[in-house]
Amino acid sequence: RVHGDYSLRMAASAFSREAICRSVHLTALELPLPVVQMFRKRFSDHLWEGRKYILPAERDDAKLLLLAERVRPDLESLPEPLRALAAEHNIRARPYELKITYDDMTVPQVLDQLLPPELPRISAFESIGHIAHVNLKDGHLPFKTAIGQVILEKNTPNIRTVVNKTSTIDNTYRNFAMEVIAGDDDLVATVRESGCVFTLDYSKVYWNSRLGTEHMRLVSSFSPADVICDVFAGVGPFAVPAAKMGAMVYANDLNPASVHYLRANAKANGVESRLHVHEMDGRDFARRLLADRVPFTQVVMNLPAIAIEFLDVFSGGARAFPADWPRPLPRFHCYCFSAADDYAADVKARVESVLAAPIFHAHAHDVRLVAPRKRMVCVSFCVEEREVAPVVPTFEDTVAAVAAAASTEKPAKPAKPAKPAQAAKRKRGNPNDDGDAPAAKRAKAD
């Protein structure tokens, strides 16, 4: 490990990649070339986890297959069928010292070498388009420049900017202060999710890539016949894909930057005619839709810290809606946090307390654990009894929806009219002209 005085110097200056290396004592099988791939497949659960586990041997007609660190040269820790296979082919196992350099290491492996052992391990980061987002602890801060540089170098060209969050999400607009610790000072990102393209300024709006599956889970429960009321829409992770599936969407956010990108994303995804954007307080938005008799069938409230409080707009449950409101009444999807062991009972009780009315067909979905005793939960419910219970999407439904969205192809741009000379070449069957070169290049880039 590269610690001590070097770590202190590294904190304020560029680190030496040549100094980052380690030796690992492994076991290697010397294999004749004809059986290398067969052994690789049979020993797949017991191979060295590094990038290179097949190396040249001293003999030209053989290769070395590196086994996991736990496997000793006597092979006693391997299952009997694998030991028998090695004996059948008269394979020799021998100790092998592997020198691992900076280029061979993953981000966590490099940072394990650079950072003092008492600091929490940095094993992952969130990707938002070309931006990598890390949450560094106070002890990491003296090393932030080196941490950012390692993440940047190990993820080029996909990552061009590395940021560290410097405050919590505690303001009205749900964004947080951040600093660029490596790369370009460019915080406008483009991301793909749910078969849609989103552009956003990460420093001004809220976006969490870890919620992509949750966004798709909820959207997959909607239908083209739905009218969606999205109270805290952000840049549109629910609103845009719901509109793209054919639903009519009324989306609102208080953050002017979010509203700007929500409009831009609606236009970029071709759903402007089905996505009506508002910029106001969430309560005022819900009240306006009620007053204007907009017949919404689904209500999305994704502001986990305080969304339940906004249910007071619908105080009384079914009584909050005019008598002639189309039936059935809307189904609600309210995101919140819970620290209770029985989080389903907890969020249901809190919702009924604010509504001052019972709820029906309630389902509390565990979205994710955001802290050791803090869960993000989506509670879906109706404010009246229904003869047919609403469909709750299963895990398999969500997986299928995500796969379908991922397979959505980006529409090709219309081909430019060919110049007369080019057209003549195609007509003559020029062997170097495929007739659609721009499209071919786009397909390769995608």
CSV table of C-alpha atoms in Angstrom, one decimal, residues 104-414:
chain,number,residue,atom,x,y,z
A,104,ASP,CA,-4.5,-3.5,-14.4
A,105,MET,CA,-6.4,-2.3,-11.4
A,106,THR,CA,-10.0,-1.3,-10.9
A,107,VAL,CA,-10.9,2.0,-9.2
A,108,PRO,CA,-11.5,0.4,-5.8
A,109,GLN,CA,-8.2,-1.5,-6.1
A,110,VAL,CA,-6.2,1.7,-6.9
A,111,LEU,CA,-7.9,3.6,-4.1
A,112,ASP,CA,-7.2,0.8,-1.7
A,113,GLN,CA,-3.5,1.5,-2.5
A,114,LEU,CA,-3.7,5.2,-2.2
A,115,LEU,CA,-5.9,5.9,0.8
A,116,PRO,CA,-5.2,5.3,4.4
A,117,PRO,CA,-6.7,1.9,5.6
A,118,GLU,CA,-8.8,3.5,8.3
A,119,LEU,CA,-10.9,5.5,5.7
A,120,PRO,CA,-14.2,4.0,4.4
A,121,ARG,CA,-13.7,2.1,1.1
A,122,ILE,CA,-14.8,3.9,-2.1
A,123,SER,CA,-16.3,1.0,-4.1
A,124,ALA,CA,-18.8,2.7,-6.4
A,125,PHE,CA,-20.2,6.0,-7.8
A,126,GLU,CA,-23.4,7.2,-9.5
A,127,SER,CA,-23.3,7.9,-13.2
A,128,ILE,CA,-25.4,10.7,-14.7
A,129,GLY,CA,-24.5,10.8,-18.3
A,130,HIS,CA,-20.8,11.9,-18.5
A,131,ILE,CA,-20.8,12.8,-14.8
A,132,ALA,CA,-19.6,10.6,-12.0
A,133,HIS,CA,-21.0,11.5,-8.6
A,134,VAL,CA,-19.3,10.5,-5.3
A,135,ASN,CA,-20.1,11.2,-1.7
A,136,LEU,CA,-16.8,11.7,0.1
A,137,LYS,CA,-16.4,11.6,3.8
A,138,ASP,CA,-14.4,14.3,5.7
A,139,GLY,CA,-11.4,12.0,5.8
A,140,HIS,CA,-11.4,11.6,2.0
A,141,LEU,CA,-11.3,15.3,1.3
A,142,PRO,CA,-7.5,15.8,1.5
A,143,PHE,CA,-7.3,13.1,-1.3
A,144,LYS,CA,-10.3,14.3,-3.4
A,145,THR,CA,-8.2,15.4,-6.4
A,146,ALA,CA,-6.5,12.0,-6.7
A,147,ILE,CA,-9.8,10.2,-6.1
A,148,GLY,CA,-11.4,12.2,-8.9
A,149,GLN,CA,-8.5,11.6,-11.2
A,150,VAL,CA,-8.5,7.9,-10.7
A,151,ILE,CA,-12.3,7.7,-11.4
A,152,LEU,CA,-11.8,9.8,-14.5
A,153,GLU,CA,-8.9,7.9,-16.0
A,154,LYS,CA,-10.4,4.5,-15.3
A,155,ASN,CA,-13.7,5.4,-17.0
A,156,THR,CA,-12.6,7.3,-20.0
A,157,PRO,CA,-14.3,8.2,-22.4
A,158,ASN,CA,-17.7,7.6,-20.7
A,159,ILE,CA,-16.9,9.8,-17.7
A,160,ARG,CA,-15.6,13.4,-18.4
A,161,THR,CA,-16.5,15.1,-15.1
A,162,VAL,CA,-16.3,13.9,-11.4
A,163,VAL,CA,-18.2,15.8,-8.7
A,164,ASN,CA,-18.5,15.5,-4.9
A,165,LYS,CA,-21.6,16.4,-3.0
A,166,THR,CA,-20.8,19.1,-0.5
A,167,SER,CA,-24.2,19.4,1.2
A,168,THR,CA,-27.4,17.5,1.8
A,169,ILE,CA,-30.6,17.8,-0.2
A,170,ASP,CA,-32.4,20.2,2.2
A,171,ASN,CA,-33.5,23.1,0.0
A,172,THR,CA,-36.8,23.9,-1.7
A,173,TYR,CA,-35.7,22.8,-5.1
A,174,ARG,CA,-34.2,19.4,-4.1
A,175,ASN,CA,-30.7,20.1,-5.6
A,176,PHE,CA,-27.5,20.1,-3.7
A,177,ALA,CA,-24.2,21.9,-3.7
A,178,MET,CA,-21.4,20.1,-5.4
A,179,GLU,CA,-17.8,20.7,-6.5
A,180,VAL,CA,-16.0,19.4,-9.6
A,181,ILE,CA,-13.0,17.4,-8.4
A,182,ALA,CA,-11.7,16.2,-11.8
A,183,GLY,CA,-12.4,16.7,-15.5
A,184,ASP,CA,-14.5,19.2,-17.3
A,185,ASP,CA,-16.6,21.8,-15.5
A,186,ASP,CA,-19.6,20.7,-17.5
A,187,LEU,CA,-22.7,19.7,-15.4
A,188,VAL,CA,-25.3,19.6,-18.2
A,189,ALA,CA,-25.8,15.8,-18.8
A,190,THR,CA,-27.8,13.7,-21.2
A,191,VAL,CA,-29.1,10.4,-19.9
A,192,ARG,CA,-31.2,7.6,-21.3
A,193,GLU,CA,-33.9,5.9,-19.2
A,194,SER,CA,-37.2,4.2,-19.9
A,195,GLY,CA,-36.7,4.4,-23.6
A,196,CYS,CA,-36.5,8.2,-23.4
A,197,VAL,CA,-33.7,10.8,-23.5
A,198,PHE,CA,-33.3,13.4,-20.7
A,199,THR,CA,-31.2,16.5,-20.6
A,200,LEU,CA,-30.5,18.2,-17.2
A,201,ASP,CA,-28.2,20.5,-15.3
A,202,TYR,CA,-27.1,18.2,-12.5
A,203,SER,CA,-26.2,21.2,-10.3
A,204,LYS,CA,-29.7,22.7,-10.6
A,205,VAL,CA,-32.1,19.8,-10.6
A,206,TYR,CA,-32.7,16.5,-8.8
A,207,TRP,CA,-31.8,13.2,-10.6
A,208,ASN,CA,-30.9,9.8,-9.2
A,209,SER,CA,-29.9,7.2,-11.7
A,210,ARG,CA,-30.4,4.5,-9.0
A,211,LEU,CA,-34.2,5.0,-9.3
A,212,GLY,CA,-34.4,4.1,-13.0
A,213,THR,CA,-36.0,0.7,-12.3
A,214,GLU,CA,-38.5,2.3,-9.9
A,215,HIS,CA,-39.5,4.9,-12.5
A,216,MET,CA,-40.2,2.1,-15.0
A,217,ARG,CA,-42.0,0.0,-12.4
A,218,LEU,CA,-44.5,2.7,-11.8
A,219,VAL,CA,-44.9,3.8,-15.4
A,220,SER,CA,-45.5,0.1,-16.4
A,221,SER,CA,-48.6,0.2,-14.2
A,222,PHE,CA,-50.2,3.0,-16.3
A,223,SER,CA,-52.0,2.6,-19.5
A,224,PRO,CA,-52.5,4.9,-22.6
A,225,ALA,CA,-56.0,5.6,-21.3
A,226,ASP,CA,-54.7,7.2,-18.1
A,227,VAL,CA,-54.6,10.9,-17.2
A,228,ILE,CA,-51.6,11.4,-14.9
A,229,CYS,CA,-51.2,14.1,-12.3
A,230,ASP,CA,-47.5,14.4,-11.5
A,231,VAL,CA,-47.2,16.8,-8.6
A,232,PHE,CA,-43.4,16.9,-8.2
A,233,ALA,CA,-42.3,16.0,-11.7
A,234,GLY,CA,-38.7,17.2,-11.8
A,235,VAL,CA,-37.3,16.8,-15.3
A,236,GLY,CA,-39.8,14.2,-16.1
A,237,PRO,CA,-38.6,10.6,-15.2
A,238,PHE,CA,-42.3,9.6,-14.7
A,239,ALA,CA,-44.0,12.2,-16.9
A,240,VAL,CA,-42.1,11.8,-20.1
A,241,PRO,CA,-42.2,8.0,-20.5
A,242,ALA,CA,-45.9,8.0,-19.4
A,243,ALA,CA,-46.7,10.5,-22.2
A,244,LYS,CA,-44.6,8.5,-24.6
A,245,MET,CA,-46.7,5.4,-23.9
A,246,GLY,CA,-49.8,7.5,-24.9
A,247,ALA,CA,-51.1,8.7,-21.5
A,248,MET,CA,-52.1,12.4,-21.1
A,249,VAL,CA,-49.9,13.9,-18.4
A,250,TYR,CA,-50.2,17.1,-16.3
A,251,ALA,CA,-46.8,17.6,-14.7
A,252,ASN,CA,-45.7,20.3,-12.2
A,253,ASP,CA,-42.5,21.4,-10.4
A,254,LEU,CA,-41.7,24.4,-8.3
A,255,ASN,CA,-38.0,24.5,-9.5
A,256,PRO,CA,-37.7,26.8,-12.5
A,257,ALA,CA,-34.7,24.8,-13.8
A,258,SER,CA,-36.6,21.5,-13.5
A,259,VAL,CA,-39.5,23.1,-15.5
A,260,HIS,CA,-37.1,24.3,-18.2
A,261,TYR,CA,-35.7,20.8,-18.7
A,262,LEU,CA,-39.1,19.2,-18.4
A,263,ARG,CA,-40.3,21.2,-21.3
A,264,ALA,CA,-37.1,20.5,-23.2
A,265,ASN,CA,-37.4,16.8,-22.6
A,266,ALA,CA,-41.0,16.7,-23.6
A,267,LYS,CA,-40.0,18.3,-26.9
A,268,ALA,CA,-36.9,16.0,-27.4
A,269,ASN,CA,-39.1,12.9,-26.9
A,270,GLY,CA,-41.9,14.1,-29.1
A,271,VAL,CA,-44.6,14.3,-26.4
A,272,GLU,CA,-45.3,18.0,-26.2
A,273,SER,CA,-48.9,17.5,-27.1
A,274,ARG,CA,-49.6,15.1,-24.3
A,275,LEU,CA,-47.5,16.7,-21.5
A,276,HIS,CA,-48.9,19.9,-20.0
A,277,VAL,CA,-46.2,21.6,-17.8
A,278,HIS,CA,-46.9,23.8,-14.8
A,279,GLU,CA,-44.6,25.7,-12.4
A,280,MET,CA,-46.2,26.2,-9.0
A,281,ASP,CA,-46.5,24.9,-5.5
A,282,GLY,CA,-47.7,21.3,-5.4
A,283,ARG,CA,-50.8,22.0,-3.4
A,284,ASP,CA,-51.9,24.8,-5.7
A,285,PHE,CA,-51.3,22.6,-8.7
A,286,ALA,CA,-53.5,19.8,-7.4
A,287,ARG,CA,-56.2,22.3,-6.4
A,288,ARG,CA,-56.1,23.8,-9.9
A,289,LEU,CA,-56.6,20.4,-11.6
A,290,LEU,CA,-59.5,19.7,-9.3
A,291,ALA,CA,-61.1,23.1,-9.9
A,292,ASP,CA,-60.6,22.8,-13.7
A,293,ARG,CA,-62.2,19.3,-13.6
A,294,VAL,CA,-59.1,17.6,-15.2
A,295,PRO,CA,-60.2,14.0,-15.0
A,296,PHE,CA,-56.9,12.5,-13.7
A,297,THR,CA,-56.8,8.8,-13.0
A,298,GLN,CA,-53.3,8.5,-11.4
A,299,VAL,CA,-51.5,10.8,-9.0
A,300,VAL,CA,-47.7,10.6,-8.6
A,301,MET,CA,-46.2,12.3,-5.6
A,302,ASN,CA,-42.4,11.8,-5.6
A,303,LEU,CA,-41.0,14.0,-2.9
A,304,PRO,CA,-40.2,11.5,-0.2
A,305,ALA,CA,-39.3,13.9,2.6
A,306,ILE,CA,-42.7,15.7,2.6
A,307,ALA,CA,-45.0,14.2,0.0
A,308,ILE,CA,-47.4,12.7,2.5
A,309,GLU,CA,-48.0,16.2,3.9
A,310,PHE,CA,-49.3,17.4,0.6
A,311,LEU,CA,-52.1,14.8,0.7
A,312,ASP,CA,-54.1,17.3,2.8
A,313,VAL,CA,-55.3,18.7,-0.5
A,314,PHE,CA,-57.3,15.5,-0.7
A,315,SER,CA,-58.5,15.6,2.9
A,316,GLY,CA,-61.5,13.5,3.3
A,317,GLY,CA,-60.4,11.0,0.7
A,318,ALA,CA,-63.3,10.3,-1.7
A,319,ARG,CA,-65.1,13.4,-0.3
A,320,ALA,CA,-62.4,15.7,-1.7
A,321,PHE,CA,-63.7,14.9,-5.3
A,322,PRO,CA,-66.9,16.4,-6.7
A,323,ALA,CA,-69.8,14.0,-6.8
A,324,ASP,CA,-69.8,13.9,-10.6
A,325,TRP,CA,-66.1,13.1,-10.9
A,326,PRO,CA,-65.5,10.2,-13.3
A,327,ARG,CA,-65.3,6.8,-11.6
A,328,PRO,CA,-63.3,5.1,-10.4
A,329,LEU,CA,-61.5,7.8,-8.5
A,330,PRO,CA,-57.7,8.2,-9.0
A,331,ARG,CA,-55.1,5.9,-7.6
A,332,PHE,CA,-52.4,7.6,-5.7
A,333,HIS,CA,-48.6,6.8,-5.6
A,334,CYS,CA,-47.0,8.6,-2.8
A,335,TYR,CA,-43.2,8.3,-2.0
A,336,CYS,CA,-42.0,8.6,1.5
A,337,PHE,CA,-39.3,7.5,4.0
A,338,SER,CA,-39.9,5.1,6.9
A,339,ALA,CA,-37.7,3.9,9.7
A,340,ALA,CA,-40.3,1.5,11.1
A,341,ASP,CA,-39.7,-2.3,11.1
A,342,ASP,CA,-43.3,-2.7,9.6
A,343,TYR,CA,-42.9,0.1,7.1
A,344,ALA,CA,-46.1,-0.9,5.3
A,345,ALA,CA,-48.2,-0.3,8.4
A,346,ASP,CA,-46.3,2.9,9.2
A,347,VAL,CA,-46.8,4.6,5.9
A,348,LYS,CA,-50.5,3.5,5.6
A,349,ALA,CA,-51.2,5.0,9.1
A,350,ARG,CA,-49.5,8.2,8.2
A,351,VAL,CA,-51.4,8.6,4.9
A,352,GLU,CA,-54.7,7.9,6.6
A,353,SER,CA,-53.9,10.4,9.3
A,354,VAL,CA,-53.3,13.2,6.8
A,355,LEU,CA,-56.3,12.3,4.7
A,356,ALA,CA,-58.5,11.8,7.8
A,357,ALA,CA,-60.1,9.0,5.8
A,358,PRO,CA,-59.4,5.3,5.2
A,359,ILE,CA,-57.5,4.1,2.1
A,360,PHE,CA,-58.2,1.0,0.1
A,361,HIS,CA,-56.2,-1.5,-2.0
A,362,ALA,CA,-53.0,-0.2,-0.4
A,363,HIS,CA,-49.6,-1.6,-1.5
A,364,ALA,CA,-46.3,-0.4,0.1
A,365,HIS,CA,-43.4,-1.0,-2.3
A,366,ASP,CA,-39.9,-1.1,-0.8
A,367,VAL,CA,-37.9,1.1,-3.2
A,368,ARG,CA,-34.5,1.0,-1.6
A,369,LEU,CA,-32.6,1.4,1.6
A,370,VAL,CA,-31.2,4.9,1.8
A,371,ALA,CA,-29.6,4.6,5.2
A,372,PRO,CA,-29.2,1.7,7.7
A,373,ARG,CA,-32.7,2.3,9.2
A,374,LYS,CA,-34.3,4.5,6.6
A,375,ARG,CA,-36.3,3.1,3.6
A,376,MET,CA,-37.7,4.8,0.6
A,377,VAL,CA,-41.2,3.5,0.1
A,378,CYS,CA,-43.9,4.0,-2.5
A,379,VAL,CA,-47.3,3.6,-1.1
A,380,SER,CA,-50.0,3.1,-3.8
A,381,PHE,CA,-53.7,3.3,-2.7
A,382,CYS,CA,-57.2,4.3,-3.6
A,383,VAL,CA,-59.5,6.5,-1.6
A,384,GLU,CA,-62.6,4.3,-2.3
A,385,GLU,CA,-63.3,0.6,-2.5
A,386,ARG,CA,-63.2,-0.9,-6.0
A,387,GLU,CA,-64.9,-4.0,-7.3
A,388,VAL,CA,-61.7,-4.9,-9.2
A,389,ALA,CA,-58.5,-4.3,-7.3
A,390,PRO,CA,-55.9,-2.3,-9.3
A,391,VAL,CA,-53.0,-4.2,-10.9
A,392,VAL,CA,-49.7,-4.0,-9.0
A,393,PRO,CA,-46.8,-4.6,-11.3
A,394,THR,CA,-44.6,-7.6,-10.4
A,395,PHE,CA,-40.9,-7.7,-10.5
A,396,GLU,CA,-41.1,-9.7,-13.7
A,397,ASP,CA,-43.4,-7.0,-15.2
A,398,THR,CA,-40.8,-4.4,-14.4
A,399,VAL,CA,-37.9,-6.4,-15.8
A,400,ALA,CA,-39.8,-6.9,-19.0
A,401,ALA,CA,-40.7,-3.2,-19.2
A,402,VAL,CA,-37.1,-2.2,-18.7
A,403,ALA,CA,-35.9,-4.6,-21.3
A,404,ALA,CA,-38.5,-3.3,-23.8
A,405,ALA,CA,-37.4,0.3,-23.1
A,406,ALA,CA,-33.8,-0.6,-23.5
A,407,SER,CA,-34.5,-2.1,-26.9
A,408,THR,CA,-36.2,1.0,-28.1
A,409,GLU,CA,-34.1,2.2,-31.1
A,410,LYS,CA,-33.2,5.8,-31.5
A,411,PRO,CA,-35.1,7.0,-34.6
A,412,ALA,CA,-32.7,7.6,-37.5
A,413,LYS,CA,-32.5,11.1,-39.0
A,414,PRO,CA,-33.9,11.5,-42.5
